[in-house]
Amino acid sequence: MKNNKPKYNQIIEAAVKVIAANGYHGSQVSKIAKAAGVADGTIYLYFKNKEDVLVSVFEEKMGQFIEKIAESTSKKQNAEEKLRTLIEMHFSQLSADYDLAIVTQLELRQSNYALRLQINKVLKPYLKEIDSIVKEGMEEKLFRSDLNVRLVRQMIFGTLDEIVTNWVMKEQKYDLISQVPEVHALLTGALSSAR
Amino acid sequence: MKNNKPKYNQIIEAAVKVIAANGYHGSQVSKIAKAAGVADGTIYLYFKNKEDVLVSVFEEKMGQFIEKIAESTSKKQNAEEKLRTLIEMHFSQLSADYDLAIVTQLELRQSNYALRLQINKVLKPYLKEIDSIVKEGMEEKLFRSDLNVRLVRQMIFGTLDEIVTNWVMKEQKYDLISQVPEVHALLTGALSSAR
Amino acid sequence: MKNNKPKYNQIIEAAVKVIAANGYHGSQVSKIAKAAGVADGTIYLYFKNKEDVLVSVFEEKMGQFIEKIAESTSKKQNAEEKLRTLIEMHFSQLSADYDLAIVTQLELRQSNYALRLQINKVLKPYLKEIDSIVKEGMEEKLFRSDLNVRLVRQMIFGTLDEIVTNWVMKEQKYDLISQVPEVHALLTGALSSAR
Amino acid sequence: MKNNKPKYNQIIEAAVKVIAANGYHGSQVSKIAKAAGVADGTIYLYFKNKEDVLVSVFEEKMGQFIEKIAESTSKKQNAEEKLRTLIEMHFSQLSADYDLAIVTQLELRQSNYALRLQINKVLKPYLKEIDSIVKEGMEEKLFRSDLNVRLVRQMIFGTLDEIVTNWVMKEQKYDLISQVPEVHALLTGALSSAR
DNA sequence: GATGAATGAGGCTTCATTCAT
DNA sequence: AATGAATGAAGCCTCATTCAT
């Protein structure tokens, strides 16, 4: 797919860099085109409009992001390990690509309501993944059996998201990955059936 | 105070309504002025510019929001009760003013980086309030003594914020306040020293 | 007259200072009012509108300017002396009041066509004064008898005006009054019947 | 050059016409664009902002104006002839393009201080040209050897400028070119070494 | 497929002037 | 006579999108 549409990927990569460097409102189509080494009009051969570029950035990047997390968690044996892996992968991937972290945590959130709905659609599989880990944990009796899955998912995602956003805004002045054990302990503590 | 600056408050109230109805990007100064029943230019007698109106909306509304929470929690005897009250007040206040919920959870987040920094400044006291509840709980031995206060605060705020945002985006199709006990159970479970 | 309308004169004096300090476009009515120690609305009790303030500044200041020149030249015996006195007075008065020089040479020229026509009207008596000196010089046979009075007046006024404007724009880095003899020599050279 | 930048020149020409017809303050960008037969935004492909359009009008037009004068004077043998040619060219060029005369003599002078400084920069070569004629005349002993070149230049430019401005304001009710001999006589009279 | 010059709608802000007190 | 809060018209500029080449 990448080799089939080299321009498409050039534009996606350029968009991430340009948005990370200039912010959402400073990322004009012409700037992205220039960074991608194509003409302005070429963008419109591969994308319906500017919003489509941004949605696609999110789709491509978060698609990979989520895929890798799912892949890693699937290798783990129980819900607690899967949750730890999910946190680890969430933090490590965004740690490894700071441009992407800026774009997903700060810049794309400045988009309008329509784009935000699209973004939510892209996140769906990630949220489903969290849901199934929670359900699995309940079945495994690792987690309390009376958990409200939706609320737990919102807690988990809200917590991770808030932590990463703070880390990005603090300009990564501390290490994100080293927080994994504590975060894992907090979240399993909330869910745990052990008392 | 309200009677001292009637126009100022008219404009703030109008801004909330207009932004809730039209979205951040659909809220032109002229629309806010019209809704407030004043001339466009009058806005600039009370605010430096459009951004200042938006910051002030957040300051005024979140100021009251936070103040009421602090007031209520201060009447409670221990950290667990304080946390429950904080959750209760957070949910009930936004439940009671759906326009405000739309504005704070969805629309004002579309603002530029500068405005977002201002918003963070306004939120500071709320985050401090959470911190002191956590610390109090640790002193009271209700919470584990080895908690990382920053992480816990990010978990609590991230969780509440994500829950409310989802509720707003789902167009309040379910009741927010009835979720308080479960959310409180989850969070205290995460923090609790009891095992 | 000054004692009869103290506010009127306060406003005129304030206008000169404000325009000299802030430039034509930086001199809002409210700034002039503040400098004069009156309310904005008070300006409109003494002047028809802002343009009327500016015209009046010019009228009052240039009225005095011209009057003093006429007074001084009238004491001189012949056209050559009168011309020297006119140059001397023109330069010395503007040298003595740098604010006024800025206002008349630079700032008020940025006004619109209508105001400029008013300004020309105010200058009329000065131009007439020049005319009569030229005519007197011709009668006295000091000047050539075939002079085109209009052209000569334009030469004299254009020369003095250009010299003062340059001096103001150079921020009075040299002395204006010491140029009088040379300027007088040039102009009388142009007019002189002696060959 | 004209064919290389057709839009650029269309806009310059349109600006002269629009300013001559509507005055400096009545010349909105949209009016200039319409007169040039381009979209408003097109202006900004060729000019940084509105001020840049006006500066460019002056640069282009006065550039040609000055070049033609320099070209003509260079063919003359002595300073007196050069001065006559300079006056002739100054008057004839502005006579031939009344729109340009209105723009340079009346409208562009209403511009702000920044634009005026730019205008002065453009005029520099013209003033230098005058200076060198004066110096040449002194070397040729046609002019007095003790002339203050700066003052003489200010006299010459101030005189010509005042004459043209009056002619424009009088709506060209008389012929400008026929005044050349008299003006030349006056100015050479001022400078002449013959006594 | 690729280009990039051209388009044109849309909104924040200033400030001279008014008028109720 | 004096105030000053309120008015509201008016214009520069950006930038997503198109389309002739």
Short mmCIF file of C-alpha atoms in Angstrom, two decimals, chain A:
data_model
loop_
_atom_site.label_atom_id
_atom_site.label_comp_id
_atom_site.label_asym_id
_atom_site.label_seq_id
_atom_site.Cartn_x
_atom_site.Cartn_y
_atom_site.Cartn_z
CA MET A 1 0.00 0.00 0.00
CA LYS A 2 2.78 2.41 0.87
CA ASN A 3 4.58 1.69 -2.36
CA ASN A 4 1.41 1.97 -4.34
CA LYS A 5 0.69 5.46 -3.20
CA PRO A 6 3.99 7.14 -2.45
CA LYS A 7 2.52 10.65 -2.68
CA TYR A 8 -0.28 9.76 -0.28
CA ASN A 9 2.20 8.77 2.38
CA GLN A 10 4.49 11.71 1.66
CA ILE A 11 1.58 13.99 2.37
CA ILE A 12 0.59 12.19 5.58
CA GLU A 13 4.14 12.31 6.92
CA ALA A 14 4.54 15.95 5.90
CA ALA A 15 1.29 16.82 7.64
CA VAL A 16 2.45 15.35 10.94
CA LYS A 17 5.71 17.28 10.80
CA VAL A 18 4.10 20.53 9.75
CA ILE A 19 1.37 20.33 12.39
CA ALA A 20 3.87 19.43 15.11
CA ALA A 21 6.07 22.34 14.10
CA ASN A 22 3.45 24.99 13.38
CA GLY A 23 0.36 23.98 15.29
CA TYR A 24 -3.06 23.20 13.95
CA HIS A 25 -3.89 26.75 12.92
CA GLY A 26 -0.47 27.34 11.43
CA SER A 27 -0.70 24.37 9.11
CA GLN A 28 -2.00 25.66 5.82
CA VAL A 29 -2.50 23.28 2.92
CA SER A 30 0.23 25.04 0.99
CA LYS A 31 2.69 24.48 3.83
CA ILE A 32 1.91 20.78 3.95
CA ALA A 33 2.19 20.54 0.17
CA LYS A 34 5.57 22.25 0.22
CA ALA A 35 6.84 19.97 2.98
CA ALA A 36 5.61 16.96 1.01
CA GLY A 37 7.32 18.18 -2.10
CA VAL A 38 4.14 18.37 -4.15
CA ALA A 39 1.96 21.12 -5.54
CA ASP A 40 -1.02 22.39 -3.57
CA GLY A 41 -3.42 20.95 -6.09
CA THR A 42 -1.86 17.50 -5.79
CA ILE A 43 -3.18 17.23 -2.26
CA TYR A 44 -6.66 17.26 -3.75
CA LEU A 45 -5.89 14.31 -5.96
CA TYR A 46 -5.36 12.16 -2.88
CA PHE A 47 -7.67 13.78 -0.35
CA LYS A 48 -11.15 15.19 -0.59
CA ASN A 49 -10.27 18.31 1.37
CA LYS A 50 -8.08 19.55 4.18
CA GLU A 51 -10.19 17.88 6.85
CA ASP A 52 -9.74 14.61 5.01
CA VAL A 53 -5.97 15.03 5.27
CA LEU A 54 -6.22 15.51 9.02
CA VAL A 55 -8.61 12.62 9.50
CA SER A 56 -6.30 10.45 7.43
CA VAL A 57 -3.31 11.48 9.51
CA PHE A 58 -5.19 10.33 12.55
CA GLU A 59 -6.45 7.16 10.87
CA GLU A 60 -3.07 6.10 9.58
CA LYS A 61 -1.11 6.94 12.68
CA MET A 62 -3.64 5.83 15.27
CA GLY A 63 -4.42 2.77 13.15
CA GLN A 64 -0.81 1.63 13.51
CA PHE A 65 -0.78 2.74 17.13
CA ILE A 66 -3.82 0.65 17.99
CA GLU A 67 -2.76 -2.30 15.87
CA LYS A 68 0.55 -2.58 17.66
CA ILE A 69 -1.14 -2.41 21.04
CA ALA A 70 -3.64 -5.13 20.08
CA GLU A 71 -0.85 -7.27 18.73
CA SER A 72 1.15 -6.98 21.92
CA THR A 73 -1.73 -7.52 24.32
CA SER A 74 -2.87 -10.58 22.42
CA LYS A 75 0.34 -12.30 23.43
CA LYS A 76 -0.36 -11.85 27.12
CA GLN A 77 -2.12 -14.46 29.16
CA ASN A 78 -4.40 -12.51 31.48
CA ALA A 79 -6.17 -9.23 31.79
CA GLU A 80 -3.76 -7.73 34.25
CA GLU A 81 -0.82 -8.40 31.97
CA LYS A 82 -2.79 -7.19 29.00
CA LEU A 83 -3.60 -3.94 30.80
CA ARG A 84 0.06 -3.46 31.73
CA THR A 85 1.05 -4.02 28.12
CA LEU A 86 -1.58 -1.62 26.89
CA ILE A 87 -0.28 1.12 29.18
CA GLU A 88 3.31 0.32 28.25
CA MET A 89 2.60 0.42 24.54
CA HIS A 90 0.47 3.55 24.82
CA PHE A 91 3.24 5.43 26.61
CA SER A 92 6.18 3.99 24.69
CA GLN A 93 4.77 4.64 21.26
CA LEU A 94 4.00 8.28 22.02
CA SER A 95 7.36 8.64 23.76
CA ALA A 96 9.07 7.37 20.65
CA ASP A 97 7.34 9.79 18.30
CA TYR A 98 7.09 13.17 19.95
CA ASP A 99 5.77 14.85 16.80
CA LEU A 100 2.90 12.39 16.76
CA ALA A 101 2.27 12.98 20.45
CA ILE A 102 1.98 16.72 19.91
CA VAL A 103 -0.35 16.21 16.99
CA THR A 104 -2.70 13.74 18.66
CA GLN A 105 -2.69 15.19 22.15
CA LEU A 106 -2.71 18.89 21.44
CA GLU A 107 -3.17 19.98 17.90
CA LEU A 108 -5.85 17.77 16.41
CA ARG A 109 -8.08 18.53 19.38
CA GLN A 110 -8.37 22.09 18.14
CA SER A 111 -10.30 20.78 15.21
CA ASN A 112 -13.98 21.32 14.73
CA TYR A 113 -16.74 19.11 15.97
CA ALA A 114 -17.05 17.14 12.72
CA LEU A 115 -13.39 16.16 12.72
CA ARG A 116 -13.63 15.23 16.37
CA LEU A 117 -16.44 12.82 15.58
CA GLN A 118 -14.22 11.22 12.93
CA ILE A 119 -11.43 10.97 15.45
CA ASN A 120 -13.75 9.22 17.85
CA LYS A 121 -14.61 6.72 15.14
CA VAL A 122 -10.93 5.96 14.67
CA LEU A 123 -10.51 5.48 18.40
CA LYS A 124 -13.41 3.03 18.56
CA PRO A 125 -11.25 -0.11 18.15
CA TYR A 126 -8.92 1.07 20.89
CA LEU A 127 -11.81 1.58 23.25
CA LYS A 128 -13.18 -1.84 22.26
CA GLU A 129 -9.79 -3.33 23.07
CA ILE A 130 -9.93 -1.77 26.52
CA ASP A 131 -13.46 -3.08 26.94
CA SER A 132 -12.46 -6.62 26.12
CA ILE A 133 -9.54 -6.55 28.52
CA VAL A 134 -11.89 -5.40 31.26
CA LYS A 135 -14.41 -8.09 30.40
CA GLU A 136 -11.71 -10.71 30.28
CA GLY A 137 -10.48 -9.61 33.69
CA MET A 138 -13.96 -9.97 35.08
CA GLU A 139 -14.26 -13.46 33.64
CA GLU A 140 -10.87 -14.36 35.02
CA LYS A 141 -12.03 -13.13 38.42
CA LEU A 142 -9.02 -10.82 38.49
CA PHE A 143 -11.35 -7.87 38.41
CA ARG A 144 -14.49 -7.28 40.38
CA SER A 145 -17.51 -8.79 38.70
CA ASP A 146 -19.76 -5.78 39.11
CA LEU A 147 -17.71 -3.34 37.06
CA ASN A 148 -19.47 -0.93 34.74
CA VAL A 149 -17.42 -1.56 31.63
CA ARG A 150 -18.15 1.81 30.07
CA LEU A 151 -17.11 3.71 33.16
CA VAL A 152 -13.98 1.64 33.59
CA ARG A 153 -13.02 2.18 29.98
CA GLN A 154 -13.53 5.93 30.40
CA MET A 155 -11.39 5.84 33.53
CA ILE A 156 -8.59 3.95 31.83
CA PHE A 157 -8.59 5.98 28.66
CA GLY A 158 -9.14 9.27 30.49
CA THR A 159 -6.26 8.53 32.83
CA LEU A 160 -3.78 7.56 30.12
CA ASP A 161 -4.81 10.44 27.91
CA GLU A 162 -4.54 13.00 30.68
CA ILE A 163 -1.12 11.72 31.70
CA VAL A 164 0.23 11.86 28.17
CA THR A 165 -1.27 15.28 27.51
CA ASN A 166 0.34 16.67 30.66
CA TRP A 167 3.64 15.11 29.67
CA VAL A 168 3.47 16.70 26.21
CA MET A 169 2.53 20.10 27.60
CA LYS A 170 5.35 19.93 30.11
CA GLU A 171 7.56 19.43 27.05
CA GLN A 172 8.52 15.91 28.05
CA LYS A 173 10.58 17.11 30.97
CA TYR A 174 10.30 13.76 32.66
CA ASP A 175 10.25 10.18 31.49
CA LEU A 176 6.87 8.80 30.56
CA ILE A 177 7.65 5.11 30.36
CA SER A 178 8.93 4.89 33.91
CA GLN A 179 5.47 5.80 35.11
CA VAL A 180 3.96 2.59 33.78
CA PRO A 181 4.20 0.49 36.99
CA GLU A 182 2.56 3.13 39.14
CA VAL A 183 -0.21 3.75 36.66
CA HIS A 184 -0.78 0.04 36.32
CA ALA A 185 -0.93 -0.34 40.07
CA LEU A 186 -3.47 2.47 40.35
CA LEU A 187 -5.73 1.10 37.67
CA THR A 188 -5.62 -2.53 38.78
CA GLY A 189 -6.22 -1.32 42.31
CA ALA A 190 -9.41 0.27 41.09
CA LEU A 191 -10.55 -2.87 39.34
CA SER A 192 -9.18 -5.58 41.51
CA SER A 193 -11.45 -8.08 43.23
CA ALA A 194 -8.79 -8.63 45.89
CA ARG A 195 -9.59 -6.74 49.07
#
